[in-house]
Short mmCIF file of C-alpha atoms and ligand atoms in Angstrom, two decimals:
data_model
loop_
_atom_site.label_atom_id
_atom_site.label_comp_id
_atom_site.label_asym_id
_atom_site.label_seq_id
_atom_site.Cartn_x
_atom_site.Cartn_y
_atom_site.Cartn_z
CA UNK A 137 0.00 0.00 0.00
CA UNK A 138 1.56 3.34 -0.94
CA UNK A 139 1.60 6.41 1.31
CA UNK A 140 -1.16 8.16 -0.59
CA UNK A 141 -3.60 5.31 -0.26
CA UNK A 142 -2.74 4.76 3.41
CA UNK A 143 -3.33 8.42 4.24
CA UNK A 144 -6.64 8.53 2.34
CA UNK A 145 -7.76 5.53 4.33
CA UNK A 146 -7.09 7.52 7.47
CA UNK A 147 -9.84 9.90 6.56
CA UNK A 148 -12.37 7.41 5.24
CA UNK A 149 -11.74 5.00 8.11
CA UNK A 150 -11.29 7.25 11.14
CA UNK A 151 -10.75 6.29 14.79
CA UNK A 152 -13.28 3.93 16.34
CA UNK A 153 -14.72 6.73 18.45
CA UNK A 154 -15.46 8.82 15.36
CA UNK A 155 -18.84 7.83 13.95
CA UNK A 156 -19.02 9.79 10.71
CA UNK A 157 -16.72 9.72 7.70
CA UNK A 158 -15.83 13.00 6.03
CA UNK A 159 -14.41 14.32 2.83
CA UNK A 160 -11.77 17.05 3.01
CA UNK A 161 -14.31 19.64 1.86
CA UNK A 162 -16.78 18.64 4.57
CA UNK A 163 -14.18 18.91 7.31
CA UNK A 164 -13.03 22.27 5.99
CA UNK A 165 -16.59 23.54 5.95
CA UNK A 166 -17.25 22.43 9.53
CA UNK A 167 -13.87 23.84 10.56
CA UNK A 168 -14.79 27.24 9.18
CA UNK A 169 -18.27 27.09 10.69
CA UNK A 170 -17.26 26.29 14.28
CA UNK A 171 -13.54 26.23 15.02
CA UNK A 172 -11.75 29.47 15.97
CA UNK A 173 -8.07 28.66 15.43
CA UNK A 174 -5.24 30.15 17.53
CA UNK A 175 -3.38 33.19 16.15
CA UNK A 176 -5.55 33.20 13.02
CA UNK A 177 -7.42 35.70 10.87
CA UNK A 178 -10.72 33.81 10.97
CA UNK A 179 -12.23 35.43 7.90
CA UNK A 180 -9.15 34.90 5.79
CA UNK A 181 -8.90 31.23 6.81
CA UNK A 182 -12.56 30.76 5.89
CA UNK A 183 -11.77 31.85 2.34
CA UNK A 184 -8.84 29.43 1.88
CA UNK A 185 -9.82 26.47 4.09
CA UNK A 186 -7.51 24.63 6.50
CA UNK A 187 -5.13 21.82 5.65
CA UNK A 188 -6.47 18.73 7.35
CA UNK A 189 -3.75 16.62 8.93
CA UNK A 190 -4.60 12.97 9.36
CA UNK A 191 -1.46 10.99 10.07
CA UNK A 192 2.15 11.16 11.20
CA UNK A 193 5.03 8.71 11.06
CA UNK A 194 8.65 9.43 11.96
CA UNK A 195 9.47 12.84 10.49
CA UNK A 196 6.57 12.89 8.00
CA UNK A 197 2.93 13.98 8.15
CA UNK A 198 0.08 13.36 5.71
CA UNK A 199 -2.95 15.51 4.93
CA UNK A 200 -6.45 14.36 4.00
CA UNK A 201 -5.60 14.51 0.28
CA UNK A 202 -2.81 11.99 0.82
CA UNK A 203 -0.04 14.56 0.44
CA UNK A 204 3.06 13.72 2.44
CA UNK A 205 5.19 16.50 3.96
CA UNK A 206 8.51 16.47 5.74
CA UNK A 207 7.72 18.11 9.07
CA UNK A 208 10.60 20.51 9.59
CA UNK A 209 8.80 22.04 12.61
CA UNK A 210 8.17 18.91 14.75
CA UNK A 211 4.48 19.82 14.87
CA UNK A 212 5.09 23.08 16.73
CA UNK A 213 8.59 22.58 18.16
CA UNK A 214 7.49 19.54 20.11
CA UNK A 215 7.43 16.11 18.43
CA UNK A 216 11.04 15.46 19.48
CA UNK A 217 10.77 11.65 19.44
CA UNK A 218 8.99 11.67 16.08
CA UNK A 219 5.47 10.59 15.10
CA UNK A 220 4.06 7.08 15.41
CA UNK A 221 5.59 6.02 18.71
CA UNK A 222 3.23 3.21 19.65
CA UNK A 223 4.91 2.73 23.04
CA UNK A 224 3.75 6.22 24.08
CA UNK A 225 0.17 5.45 22.99
CA UNK A 226 0.35 2.16 24.87
CA UNK A 227 1.61 3.85 28.04
CA UNK A 228 -1.23 6.37 27.78
CA UNK A 229 -3.84 3.67 27.16
CA UNK A 230 -2.62 1.58 30.10
CA UNK A 231 -2.67 4.59 32.43
CA UNK A 232 -6.14 5.61 31.24
CA UNK A 233 -7.45 2.19 32.12
CA UNK A 234 -5.69 2.11 35.49
CA UNK A 235 -6.43 5.69 36.65
CA UNK A 236 -7.44 8.22 33.98
CA UNK A 237 -7.41 11.16 36.36
CA UNK A 238 -6.92 12.16 39.89
CA UNK A 239 -5.93 15.54 41.28
CA UNK A 240 -2.85 16.46 43.28
CA UNK A 241 -4.68 18.79 45.68
CA UNK A 242 -5.82 17.82 49.22
CA UNK A 243 -2.67 15.88 50.14
CA UNK A 244 -3.10 13.41 47.30
CA UNK A 245 -0.67 12.17 44.67
CA UNK A 246 -0.41 9.57 41.92
CA UNK A 247 2.36 7.22 40.86
CA UNK A 248 3.17 8.55 37.33
CA UNK A 249 3.43 12.13 38.65
CA UNK A 250 5.85 11.08 41.38
CA UNK A 251 7.91 8.93 39.02
CA UNK A 252 8.06 11.75 36.51
CA UNK A 253 9.12 14.26 39.18
CA UNK A 254 11.96 11.93 40.16
CA UNK A 255 12.96 11.39 36.51
CA UNK A 256 12.92 15.12 35.75
CA UNK A 257 15.20 15.75 38.71
CA UNK A 258 17.58 13.07 37.37
CA UNK A 259 17.86 14.69 33.94
CA UNK A 260 18.01 18.29 35.19
CA UNK A 261 21.29 20.00 36.11
CA UNK A 262 22.42 19.76 39.76
CA UNK A 263 20.48 22.00 42.15
CA UNK A 264 17.06 21.14 40.71
CA UNK A 265 15.26 18.80 43.08
CA UNK A 266 11.62 19.84 42.66
CA UNK A 267 9.01 20.31 39.96
CA UNK A 268 5.66 22.11 39.81
CA UNK A 269 3.38 20.64 37.13
CA UNK A 270 1.08 22.59 34.80
CA UNK A 271 -0.76 21.83 31.57
CA UNK A 272 1.14 24.04 29.09
CA UNK A 273 4.06 26.40 28.64
CA UNK A 274 1.84 29.41 29.24
CA UNK A 275 0.52 28.07 32.53
CA UNK A 276 4.08 27.24 33.53
CA UNK A 277 5.23 30.80 32.95
CA UNK A 278 2.24 32.09 34.92
CA UNK A 279 3.46 29.73 37.64
CA UNK A 280 6.92 31.30 37.42
CA UNK A 281 5.50 34.73 38.17
CA UNK A 282 3.59 33.36 41.17
CA UNK A 283 6.71 31.52 42.37
CA UNK A 284 9.20 34.37 42.13
CA UNK A 285 6.88 36.96 43.65
CA UNK A 286 6.04 34.58 46.50
CA UNK A 287 9.74 33.88 47.01
CA UNK A 288 10.60 37.55 47.48
CA UNK A 289 7.51 38.15 49.65
CA UNK A 290 8.55 35.33 51.96
CA UNK A 291 12.02 36.82 52.30
CA UNK A 292 10.47 40.16 53.25
CA UNK A 293 11.14 42.00 49.97
CA UNK A 294 7.55 42.90 49.13
CA UNK A 295 8.65 45.46 46.53
CA UNK A 296 10.59 42.97 44.44
CA UNK A 297 7.92 42.14 41.89
CA UNK A 298 9.18 43.34 38.52
CA UNK A 299 10.10 40.76 35.91
CA UNK A 300 12.36 41.70 33.03
CA UNK A 301 11.84 39.98 29.69
CA UNK A 302 12.86 40.79 26.11
CA UNK A 303 11.34 42.23 22.97
CA UNK A 304 10.37 39.53 20.46
CA UNK A 305 10.41 36.86 23.19
CA UNK A 306 7.63 34.26 23.27
CA UNK A 307 6.52 32.98 26.65
CA UNK A 308 2.90 32.05 25.99
CA UNK A 309 -0.54 33.45 25.34
CA UNK A 310 -2.30 33.70 28.70
CA UNK A 311 -2.47 37.20 30.20
CA UNK A 312 0.84 36.66 32.00
CA UNK A 313 2.45 34.61 29.21
CA UNK A 314 1.57 37.21 26.59
CA UNK A 315 2.79 39.98 28.91
CA UNK A 316 6.13 38.24 29.39
CA UNK A 317 6.28 37.78 25.63
CA UNK A 318 7.74 40.73 23.80
CA UNK A 319 5.48 40.65 20.75
CA UNK A 320 4.00 44.10 20.20
CA UNK A 321 1.17 42.69 18.07
CA UNK A 322 0.10 40.61 21.08
CA UNK A 323 0.37 43.52 23.52
CA UNK A 324 -1.76 45.62 21.18
CA UNK A 325 -4.76 43.38 21.94
CA UNK A 326 -6.23 43.30 25.45
CA UNK A 327 -4.27 45.99 27.26
CA UNK A 328 -1.00 44.16 27.79
CA UNK A 329 1.50 43.83 29.33
CA UNK A 330 0.06 43.50 32.83
CA UNK A 331 1.80 45.70 35.43
CA UNK A 332 5.24 44.71 36.69
CA UNK A 333 6.63 43.29 33.45
CA UNK A 334 9.18 45.25 31.40
CA UNK A 335 11.25 44.40 28.34
CA UNK A 336 14.77 44.92 27.00
CA UNK A 337 16.23 44.41 23.51
CA UNK A 338 16.88 40.97 22.06
CA UNK A 339 20.39 39.67 21.31
CA UNK A 340 19.90 39.69 17.52
CA UNK A 341 23.36 40.30 16.07
CA UNK A 342 22.21 40.91 12.52
CA UNK A 343 19.80 43.62 13.63
CA UNK A 344 21.89 45.44 16.23
CA UNK A 345 25.48 44.22 16.04
CA UNK A 346 26.93 46.19 13.13
CA UNK A 347 30.49 47.36 13.88
CA UNK A 348 30.95 44.75 16.63
CA UNK A 349 32.16 41.16 16.72
CA UNK A 350 29.43 38.73 17.81
CA UNK A 351 31.25 38.37 21.15
CA UNK A 352 31.33 42.14 21.72
CA UNK A 353 27.68 42.36 20.77
CA UNK A 354 26.78 39.58 23.24
CA UNK A 355 28.24 41.64 26.09
CA UNK A 356 26.55 44.78 24.82
CA UNK A 357 23.11 43.11 24.56
CA UNK A 358 23.48 41.71 28.08
CA UNK A 359 24.35 45.19 29.37
CA UNK A 360 20.80 46.26 28.47
CA UNK A 361 19.69 44.08 31.38
CA UNK A 362 21.90 45.99 33.80
CA UNK A 363 20.65 49.30 32.38
CA UNK A 364 17.05 48.20 32.96
CA UNK A 365 17.78 46.95 36.48
CA UNK A 366 19.26 50.35 37.38
CA UNK A 367 16.34 52.17 35.73
CA UNK A 368 13.70 50.12 37.60
CA UNK A 369 15.73 49.92 40.83
CA UNK A 370 17.52 46.70 41.80
CA UNK A 371 15.37 46.43 44.94
CA UNK A 372 12.27 46.13 42.74
CA UNK A 373 13.44 43.47 40.27
CA UNK A 374 12.37 39.91 41.03
CA UNK A 375 13.61 37.99 38.00
CA UNK A 376 14.84 37.95 34.42
CA UNK A 377 13.26 35.49 31.96
CA UNK A 378 14.60 34.39 28.58
CA UNK A 379 14.54 31.56 26.07
CA UNK A 380 18.09 30.20 25.63
CA UNK A 381 17.46 30.51 21.87
CA UNK A 382 14.37 32.55 20.93
CA UNK A 383 12.13 30.23 18.94
CA UNK A 384 8.88 31.84 17.82
CA UNK A 385 10.74 35.15 17.43
CA UNK A 386 12.56 33.63 14.46
CA UNK A 387 15.33 31.39 15.90
CA UNK A 388 17.49 34.16 17.31
CA UNK A 389 20.72 32.49 18.43
CA UNK A 390 22.62 34.71 20.88
CA UNK A 391 26.41 35.11 20.72
CA UNK A 392 28.32 32.82 23.10
CA UNK A 393 29.14 35.70 25.46
CA UNK A 394 25.52 36.70 26.03
CA UNK A 395 24.17 34.18 28.52
CA UNK A 396 27.24 34.03 30.81
CA UNK A 397 27.10 37.83 31.05
CA UNK A 398 23.35 37.73 31.80
CA UNK A 399 24.12 35.24 34.55
CA UNK A 400 26.84 37.50 35.97
CA UNK A 401 24.47 40.47 36.06
CA UNK A 402 21.65 38.47 37.70
CA UNK A 403 24.11 37.18 40.31
CA UNK A 404 25.48 40.68 40.94
CA UNK A 405 22.00 41.99 41.84
CA UNK A 406 20.68 38.77 43.37
CA UNK A 407 17.99 38.57 40.68
CA UNK A 408 16.41 35.20 39.92
CA UNK A 409 17.14 33.78 36.48
CA UNK A 410 14.33 31.96 34.66
CA UNK A 411 15.25 29.94 31.58
CA UNK A 412 12.19 29.30 29.42
CA UNK A 413 13.11 25.85 28.11
CA UNK A 414 9.74 25.14 26.44
CA UNK A 415 11.47 24.87 23.05
CA UNK A 416 15.12 24.35 24.00
CA UNK A 417 14.45 21.64 26.61
CA UNK A 418 14.36 17.89 26.01
CA UNK A 419 17.22 17.70 23.59
CA UNK A 420 16.58 20.44 21.06
CA UNK A 421 20.08 21.91 21.47
CA UNK A 422 21.79 18.53 21.97
CA UNK A 423 21.48 18.66 25.77
CA UNK A 424 18.55 17.95 28.05
CA UNK A 425 18.22 21.70 28.58
CA UNK A 426 19.39 24.70 26.55
CA UNK A 427 20.85 26.22 29.73
CA UNK A 428 23.46 23.46 29.71
CA UNK A 429 24.41 24.31 26.13
CA UNK A 430 25.04 27.94 27.12
CA UNK A 431 26.66 27.05 30.46
CA UNK A 432 24.22 28.90 32.72
CA UNK A 433 22.60 27.90 36.01
CA UNK A 434 19.07 29.26 36.14
CA UNK A 435 16.97 29.24 39.31
CA UNK A 436 13.82 28.12 37.46
CA UNK A 437 13.30 26.30 34.15
CA UNK A 438 9.99 26.31 32.27
CA UNK A 439 9.24 23.20 30.23
CA UNK A 440 6.37 21.84 28.07
CA UNK A 441 6.23 20.59 24.44
CA UNK A 442 9.16 18.11 24.19
CA UNK A 443 8.53 16.65 27.66
CA UNK A 444 5.85 14.43 26.06
CA UNK A 445 6.97 15.02 22.46
CA UNK A 446 3.59 16.76 22.22
CA UNK A 447 1.64 13.48 22.43
CA UNK A 448 -0.34 14.80 25.43
CA UNK A 449 -0.30 18.36 26.85
CA UNK A 450 1.98 18.80 29.85
CA UNK A 451 4.10 21.61 31.20
CA UNK A 452 5.83 22.61 34.39
CA UNK A 453 8.59 24.43 36.16
CA UNK A 454 11.80 22.88 37.46
CA UNK A 455 12.28 24.73 40.73
CA UNK A 456 15.88 25.11 41.87
CA UNK A 457 16.90 24.72 45.52
CA UNK A 458 17.25 28.46 46.13
CA UNK A 459 13.52 29.02 45.52
CA UNK A 460 12.20 25.61 46.60
CA UNK A 461 13.88 25.76 50.02
CA UNK A 462 12.30 29.12 50.85
CA UNK A 463 8.84 27.99 49.69
CA UNK A 464 9.11 24.75 51.64
CA UNK A 465 10.69 26.14 54.83
CA UNK A 466 8.88 29.45 55.17
CA UNK A 467 5.99 29.22 52.74
CA UNK A 468 2.89 27.74 54.31
CA UNK A 469 0.22 27.30 51.65
CA UNK A 470 1.23 28.19 48.07
CA UNK A 471 -2.14 29.25 46.69
CA UNK A 472 -1.63 28.19 43.11
CA UNK A 473 -2.22 25.10 40.97
CA UNK A 474 -4.29 23.57 38.22
CA UNK A 475 -6.84 20.76 37.96
CA UNK A 476 -4.44 18.98 35.65
CA UNK A 477 -1.22 19.59 37.65
CA UNK A 478 0.43 16.16 37.69
CA UNK A 479 -2.17 14.57 35.38
CA UNK A 480 -1.42 10.83 35.53
CA UNK A 481 -1.96 10.19 31.82
CA UNK A 482 0.22 13.11 30.72
CA UNK A 483 2.91 12.04 33.18
CA UNK A 484 2.78 8.46 31.85
CA UNK A 485 3.30 9.82 28.31
CA UNK A 486 6.25 11.91 29.50
CA UNK A 487 7.86 8.96 31.28
CA UNK A 488 7.73 6.84 28.14
CA UNK A 489 8.94 9.73 25.98
CA UNK A 490 11.92 10.34 28.26
CA UNK A 491 12.67 6.62 28.29
CA UNK A 492 12.82 6.70 24.47
CA UNK A 493 15.05 9.78 24.39
CA UNK A 494 17.39 8.16 26.92
CA UNK A 495 17.51 4.60 25.59
CA UNK A 496 17.82 5.52 21.94
CA UNK A 497 20.46 8.13 22.88
CA UNK A 498 18.65 10.62 20.68
CA UNK A 499 20.01 13.69 22.48
CA UNK A 500 23.61 12.46 22.23
CA UNK A 501 22.98 11.82 18.54
CA UNK A 502 21.86 15.45 18.05
CA UNK A 503 24.86 16.71 20.03
CA UNK A 504 27.55 14.58 18.37
CA UNK A 505 26.29 13.55 14.96
CA UNK A 506 23.12 14.93 13.42
CA UNK A 507 23.36 18.43 14.97
CA UNK A 508 26.87 19.09 13.59
CA UNK A 509 25.81 17.56 10.25
CA UNK A 510 22.72 19.79 10.07
CA UNK A 511 24.93 22.79 10.83
CA UNK A 512 27.29 21.97 7.97
CA UNK A 513 24.51 21.33 5.46
CA UNK A 514 22.20 24.17 6.51
CA UNK A 515 24.93 26.80 6.64
CA UNK A 516 25.96 25.79 3.10
CA UNK A 517 22.63 27.27 1.95
CA UNK A 518 24.27 30.71 2.23
CA UNK A 519 25.60 30.15 -1.28
CA UNK A 520 22.01 30.56 -2.52
CA UNK A 521 21.34 34.07 -3.86
CA UNK A 522 18.25 34.45 -1.62
CA UNK A 523 20.03 33.54 1.63
CA UNK A 524 21.77 36.34 3.51
CA UNK A 525 22.69 34.23 6.51
CA UNK A 526 21.96 30.66 7.66
CA UNK A 527 22.56 29.57 11.26
CA UNK A 528 21.83 26.55 13.43
CA UNK A 529 22.09 25.62 17.08
CA UNK A 530 21.50 21.93 17.72
CA UNK A 531 18.23 21.14 15.95
CA UNK A 532 16.91 24.68 15.46
CA UNK A 533 17.90 26.64 12.40
CA UNK A 534 17.03 29.89 10.69
CA UNK A 535 17.95 31.64 7.49
CA UNK A 536 17.39 35.21 6.40
CA UNK A 537 15.96 35.90 2.95
CA UNK A 538 17.50 38.90 1.18
CA UNK A 539 17.10 40.56 -2.21
CA UNK A 540 20.82 41.25 -2.59
CA UNK A 541 23.95 40.62 -0.54
CA UNK A 542 26.80 43.05 0.16
CA UNK A 543 30.34 42.95 1.52
CA UNK A 544 29.36 41.79 4.99
CA UNK A 545 26.23 40.10 6.41
CA UNK A 546 25.02 43.55 7.47
CA UNK A 547 25.10 45.05 3.98
CA UNK A 548 22.13 43.27 2.45
CA UNK A 549 19.15 44.68 0.59
CA UNK A 550 15.85 43.40 1.99
CA UNK A 551 12.77 42.70 -0.09
CA UNK A 552 10.12 45.41 0.31
CA UNK A 553 7.82 44.58 3.24
CA UNK A 554 4.74 44.42 0.99
CA UNK A 555 6.27 41.46 -0.91
CA UNK A 556 6.17 39.43 2.33
CA UNK A 557 9.02 37.30 1.06
CA UNK A 558 8.78 34.85 3.98
CA UNK A 559 5.18 33.98 3.15
CA UNK A 560 6.00 33.63 -0.55
CA UNK A 561 8.79 31.21 0.33
CA UNK A 562 6.59 29.34 2.82
CA UNK A 563 3.98 28.85 0.07
CA UNK A 564 6.56 27.12 -2.12
CA UNK A 565 7.77 25.03 0.81
CA UNK A 566 4.27 23.80 1.68
CA UNK A 567 3.40 23.11 -1.94
CA UNK A 568 6.49 20.95 -2.28
CA UNK A 569 5.92 19.01 0.92
CA UNK A 570 8.35 20.85 3.19
CA UNK A 571 7.02 22.29 6.45
CA UNK A 572 9.19 25.33 7.18
CA UNK A 573 7.96 28.40 9.07
CA UNK A 574 8.26 32.03 8.07
CA UNK A 575 8.83 34.71 10.72
CA UNK A 576 9.09 37.94 8.76
CA UNK A 577 11.98 37.40 6.36
CA UNK A 578 13.42 34.52 8.42
CA UNK A 579 12.68 30.93 7.43
CA UNK A 580 13.00 28.56 10.37
CA UNK A 581 13.02 24.86 11.20
CA UNK A 582 13.08 22.69 14.31
CA UNK A 583 12.99 19.12 12.98
CA UNK A 584 12.14 16.00 14.98
CA UNK A 585 15.28 14.96 16.88
CA UNK A 586 15.11 11.47 15.32
CA UNK A 587 15.99 12.86 11.89
CA UNK A 588 18.94 10.96 10.39
CA UNK A 589 21.81 12.36 8.30
CA UNK A 590 20.22 10.87 5.14
CA UNK A 591 16.95 12.62 6.02
CA UNK A 592 18.87 15.88 6.60
CA UNK A 593 20.19 15.54 3.02
CA UNK A 594 16.64 14.98 1.79
CA UNK A 595 15.41 18.05 3.70
CA UNK A 596 18.22 20.33 2.54
CA UNK A 597 17.67 19.30 -1.09
CA UNK A 598 13.97 20.08 -0.69
CA UNK A 599 14.69 23.47 0.91
CA UNK A 600 17.14 24.33 -1.87
CA UNK A 601 14.61 23.37 -4.52
CA UNK A 602 11.96 25.56 -2.87
CA UNK A 603 14.39 28.49 -2.57
CA UNK A 604 15.02 28.17 -6.33
CA UNK A 605 11.26 28.20 -6.96
CA UNK A 606 10.82 31.21 -4.68
CA UNK A 607 13.53 33.14 -6.52
CA UNK A 608 12.05 32.25 -9.91
CA UNK A 609 8.62 33.33 -8.68
CA UNK A 610 9.89 36.65 -7.32
CA UNK A 611 11.85 37.32 -10.50
CA UNK A 612 8.78 36.54 -12.63
CA UNK A 613 6.78 39.02 -10.54
CA UNK A 614 9.47 41.62 -11.14
CA UNK A 615 10.40 42.10 -7.49
N1 PXG B 59 7.49 29.45 26.11
C1 PXG B 59 8.07 29.25 24.92
C2 PXG B 59 9.53 29.48 24.76
C3 PXG B 59 7.30 28.82 23.83
O1 PXG B 59 7.87 28.64 22.63
C4 PXG B 59 5.38 28.83 25.30
C5 PXG B 59 6.18 29.25 26.32
C6 PXG B 59 3.93 28.62 25.58
O2 PXG B 59 3.61 27.28 25.55
P1 PXG B 59 2.07 26.82 25.32
O3 PXG B 59 2.13 25.35 25.62
O4 PXG B 59 1.23 27.54 26.29
O5 PXG B 59 1.72 27.16 23.89
C7 PXG B 59 5.93 28.59 24.03
C8 PXG B 59 5.04 28.13 22.91
C9 PXG B 59 5.22 29.73 17.00
C10 PXG B 59 4.58 29.24 18.25
O6 PXG B 59 4.54 30.45 16.25
C11 PXG B 59 5.37 28.91 19.34
C12 PXG B 59 4.75 28.50 20.52
C13 PXG B 59 3.37 28.39 20.58
C14 PXG B 59 2.60 28.72 19.48
C15 PXG B 59 3.19 29.14 18.31
O7 PXG B 59 6.39 29.43 16.76
N2 PXG B 59 5.55 28.27 21.61
#
């Protein structure tokens, strides 16, 4: 049976629980009629219709028309162990039959949650001995705000409530998550950010580093944190939060000097350091956590996505000893938590996912073999006339589309904004079965960590083909 037929069967013979069979058009119609999608122009989607995904296997996904695509985005930065892991479904099924749900309130616990807490402590850097579970990355970052403000309150510093984040950061979409995020288009809706959250510039060398080496720029970008601390008043700053590599902002990889200098500044003022590991955690940078890649020791680490490879929603915060000891020793009740904190089924999925990552040595493979190979192959795309710069860090990568290149990486000519070159390129990628995201003029990927070197070759060839098509298209349009 070929892939096309198998995928079509998925839509005509759906899961046992699904009574009715649908055509693509019927699903699209119902989708438009009732389903408000996240971060979507509803009216515009209604005119085009959604792509209906029906199946995944390894690094590939299939839509309802039987079209196979190479999923360069791991779903949404999360399917680290790849699609089609039956052992995760089996673990979930077994747990659902045993105990589908129980809460962790009222002095109650469950076995998968405890086992997962122990496992997470094992894979975290030294000094992390506790976890607080949530259902998503956004809830976990809300939890961070509650945790750090409570920490300072308990120590008698009631004024220390301000959290410093960065422009173009992404930390979620709840009121607190969106406030921590540095996306102006999010803040423009709903009166955000909430009080007590301020932002500094991002460490984007290409945008702000002209005239400096990357190392000099890293120090400079970190100094913006110190400037902000002094502006706000060190006695008012509770914490700094950052993604080790900014993901949704367009894969912004900071210079090597940046994070150590951020750490030095946080230490100097006693400010808590929160690493948002929702994308970088669980192997994405070739280590369990991105903080290890950059050699920093945060006080709190947010996780979600890759903890279950996205098979079931789960998030949480690894709470370092500095904060945990105060909350435990002096805290009394911590008045925060979610119905699904420590959900047994989600924890069972995470345990099996972590077992796979460990036993198949997938993270070591990214660190020692496939990550360096991706770097070599992806960076070679800079010889394409459209590519101004191509960079990777572990299994995230981004390239910048330019109209013309100059002497240095800074001297490029961009395409006019109205061309929306990223979306043009993304169109060619999707049409040719390559899932690659566009963030402005940056094209980004975060492939499943199970991708082999041969599959990297396949992906790079596909990307190159689509870049050629994009260039031909733009030239034909006269732009
Ligand atoms: N922190 C980081 C670093 C993230 O990338 C969140 C928190 C929030 O997680 P939840 O589970 O609440 O979505 C994220 C999520 C994109 C995109 O366009 C990225 C995310 C979510 C949606 C879209 O790249 N990251």
